Amino acid sequence: MFRGKWVRYLRGAQYTNESGCGIDDVQNCIKFRWPDMEFMKWRWKPNGCELPVFDAARFLELVRGKSMAFVGDSLAGKWKPNAVIVVPVE
């Protein structure tokens, strides 16, 4: 899982400023006109296995009715921007 390479993923990220996902300004490359949006068209490919594209609907179904804890000081202010990617874009 930790050894691999970045590969092109032409579908790109499913969240943008228009998707209403609440990206904080300090992490908002689109709002502040990052000159090249190509960074959104890559995904991690681990050596020796196929990592499926994250399926937000499936994940939410699996955790429905369960408790989830985010542990660690470094997660205190960072869980929200990372949790944004589990919300399906419609």
PDB file of C-alpha atoms in Angstrom:
ATOM      1  CA  MET A   1       0.000   0.000   0.000  1.00  0.00           C
ATOM      2  CA  PHE A   2       2.883   2.402   0.742  1.00  0.00           C
ATOM      3  CA  ARG A   3       4.952   1.599  -2.344  1.00  0.00           C
ATOM      4  CA  GLY A   4       3.612   2.460  -5.732  1.00  0.00           C
ATOM      5  CA  LYS A   5       3.256   5.341  -8.119  1.00  0.00           C
ATOM      6  CA  TRP A   6       0.885   8.105  -9.142  1.00  0.00           C
ATOM      7  CA  VAL A   7      -1.052   7.296 -12.329  1.00  0.00           C
ATOM      8  CA  ARG A   8      -3.266   9.454 -14.546  1.00  0.00           C
ATOM      9  CA  TYR A   9      -6.951   9.420 -13.640  1.00  0.00           C
ATOM     10  CA  LEU A  10      -8.735  11.490 -16.252  1.00  0.00           C
ATOM     11  CA  ARG A  11     -12.027  11.516 -14.371  1.00  0.00           C
ATOM     12  CA  GLY A  12     -10.396  13.765 -11.778  1.00  0.00           C
ATOM     13  CA  ALA A  13     -11.633  14.751  -8.353  1.00  0.00           C
ATOM     14  CA  GLN A  14     -15.379  14.735  -7.764  1.00  0.00           C
ATOM     15  CA  TYR A  15     -15.356  17.722  -5.453  1.00  0.00           C
ATOM     16  CA  THR A  16     -14.841  21.329  -6.506  1.00  0.00           C
ATOM     17  CA  ASN A  17     -15.910  24.746  -5.280  1.00  0.00           C
ATOM     18  CA  GLU A  18     -19.180  24.253  -7.165  1.00  0.00           C
ATOM     19  CA  SER A  19     -19.962  20.939  -5.461  1.00  0.00           C
ATOM     20  CA  GLY A  20     -20.707  22.772  -2.201  1.00  0.00           C
ATOM     21  CA  CYS A  21     -18.444  20.572  -0.124  1.00  0.00           C
ATOM     22  CA  GLY A  22     -17.049  23.274   2.167  1.00  0.00           C
ATOM     23  CA  ILE A  23     -13.337  23.269   1.363  1.00  0.00           C
ATOM     24  CA  ASP A  24     -11.588  25.658   3.774  1.00  0.00           C
ATOM     25  CA  ASP A  25      -9.854  28.685   2.221  1.00  0.00           C
ATOM     26  CA  VAL A  26      -6.399  27.557   3.356  1.00  0.00           C
ATOM     27  CA  GLN A  27      -6.817  24.400   1.256  1.00  0.00           C
ATOM     28  CA  ASN A  28      -8.746  25.907  -1.637  1.00  0.00           C
ATOM     29  CA  CYS A  29      -6.464  25.772  -4.685  1.00  0.00           C
ATOM     30  CA  ILE A  30      -9.313  26.483  -7.090  1.00  0.00           C
ATOM     31  CA  LYS A  31     -10.542  29.623  -5.329  1.00  0.00           C
ATOM     32  CA  PHE A  32      -7.080  31.126  -5.260  1.00  0.00           C
ATOM     33  CA  ARG A  33      -6.415  30.287  -8.907  1.00  0.00           C
ATOM     34  CA  TRP A  34      -3.813  27.542  -8.716  1.00  0.00           C
ATOM     35  CA  PRO A  35      -2.351  27.879 -12.225  1.00  0.00           C
ATOM     36  CA  ASP A  36      -2.635  24.195 -13.147  1.00  0.00           C
ATOM     37  CA  MET A  37      -5.583  21.945 -12.268  1.00  0.00           C
ATOM     38  CA  GLU A  38      -3.804  18.830 -13.582  1.00  0.00           C
ATOM     39  CA  PHE A  39      -2.976  17.815  -9.990  1.00  0.00           C
ATOM     40  CA  MET A  40      -6.611  16.732  -9.639  1.00  0.00           C
ATOM     41  CA  LYS A  41      -6.246  14.077 -12.361  1.00  0.00           C
ATOM     42  CA  TRP A  42      -3.950  11.636 -10.576  1.00  0.00           C
ATOM     43  CA  ARG A  43      -4.530   8.713  -8.215  1.00  0.00           C
ATOM     44  CA  TRP A  44      -2.291   6.420  -6.172  1.00  0.00           C
ATOM     45  CA  LYS A  45      -1.605   2.921  -7.568  1.00  0.00           C
ATOM     46  CA  PRO A  46       0.057   0.639  -4.989  1.00  0.00           C
ATOM     47  CA  ASN A  47       2.509  -1.981  -6.217  1.00  0.00           C
ATOM     48  CA  GLY A  48       1.036  -5.476  -6.453  1.00  0.00           C
ATOM     49  CA  CYS A  49      -2.646  -4.650  -6.041  1.00  0.00           C
ATOM     50  CA  GLU A  50      -5.508  -2.718  -7.546  1.00  0.00           C
ATOM     51  CA  LEU A  51      -6.901  -0.032  -5.258  1.00  0.00           C
ATOM     52  CA  PRO A  52     -10.527   0.522  -6.286  1.00  0.00           C
ATOM     53  CA  VAL A  53     -11.866   4.037  -6.688  1.00  0.00           C
ATOM     54  CA  PHE A  54     -13.475   5.122  -3.429  1.00  0.00           C
ATOM     55  CA  ASP A  55     -17.211   4.425  -3.465  1.00  0.00           C
ATOM     56  CA  ALA A  56     -18.756   6.932  -1.068  1.00  0.00           C
ATOM     57  CA  ALA A  57     -22.240   5.410  -1.191  1.00  0.00           C
ATOM     58  CA  ARG A  58     -20.892   1.950  -0.352  1.00  0.00           C
ATOM     59  CA  PHE A  59     -18.739   3.326   2.471  1.00  0.00           C
ATOM     60  CA  LEU A  60     -21.647   5.220   4.007  1.00  0.00           C
ATOM     61  CA  GLU A  61     -23.825   2.099   3.807  1.00  0.00           C
ATOM     62  CA  LEU A  62     -21.124   0.032   5.552  1.00  0.00           C
ATOM     63  CA  VAL A  63     -20.803   2.514   8.428  1.00  0.00           C
ATOM     64  CA  ARG A  64     -24.516   3.302   8.780  1.00  0.00           C
ATOM     65  CA  GLY A  65     -25.555   2.984  12.426  1.00  0.00           C
ATOM     66  CA  LYS A  66     -21.962   2.565  13.618  1.00  0.00           C
ATOM     67  CA  SER A  67     -19.792   4.897  15.662  1.00  0.00           C
ATOM     68  CA  MET A  68     -16.565   6.301  14.298  1.00  0.00           C
ATOM     69  CA  ALA A  69     -13.736   7.945  16.225  1.00  0.00           C
ATOM     70  CA  PHE A  70     -10.915  10.121  14.910  1.00  0.00           C
ATOM     71  CA  VAL A  71      -7.954   9.734  17.247  1.00  0.00           C
ATOM     72  CA  GLY A  72      -4.839  11.895  17.396  1.00  0.00           C
ATOM     73  CA  ASP A  73      -3.880  15.528  17.842  1.00  0.00           C
ATOM     74  CA  SER A  74      -3.077  16.020  14.168  1.00  0.00           C
ATOM     75  CA  LEU A  75      -6.645  15.057  13.248  1.00  0.00           C
ATOM     76  CA  ALA A  76      -8.255  17.739  15.375  1.00  0.00           C
ATOM     77  CA  GLY A  77      -8.603  20.327  12.618  1.00  0.00           C
ATOM     78  CA  LYS A  78      -8.134  18.114   9.608  1.00  0.00           C
ATOM     79  CA  TRP A  79     -11.007  15.626   9.706  1.00  0.00           C
ATOM     80  CA  LYS A  80     -13.568  17.891   8.045  1.00  0.00           C
ATOM     81  CA  PRO A  81     -11.665  18.580   4.778  1.00  0.00           C
ATOM     82  CA  ASN A  82     -10.827  14.888   4.506  1.00  0.00           C
ATOM     83  CA  ALA A  83     -14.372  13.761   5.303  1.00  0.00           C
ATOM     84  CA  VAL A  84     -15.634  15.971   2.469  1.00  0.00           C
ATOM     85  CA  ILE A  85     -14.535  13.352  -0.053  1.00  0.00           C
ATOM     86  CA  VAL A  86     -16.960  10.750   1.311  1.00  0.00           C
ATOM     87  CA  VAL A  87     -19.999  12.855   0.428  1.00  0.00           C
ATOM     88  CA  PRO A  88     -21.273  11.834  -3.021  1.00  0.00           C
ATOM     89  CA  VAL A  89     -21.493  14.616  -5.569  1.00  0.00           C
ATOM     90  CA  GLU A  90     -24.841  14.734  -7.337  1.00  0.00           C
TER      91      GLU A  90
END
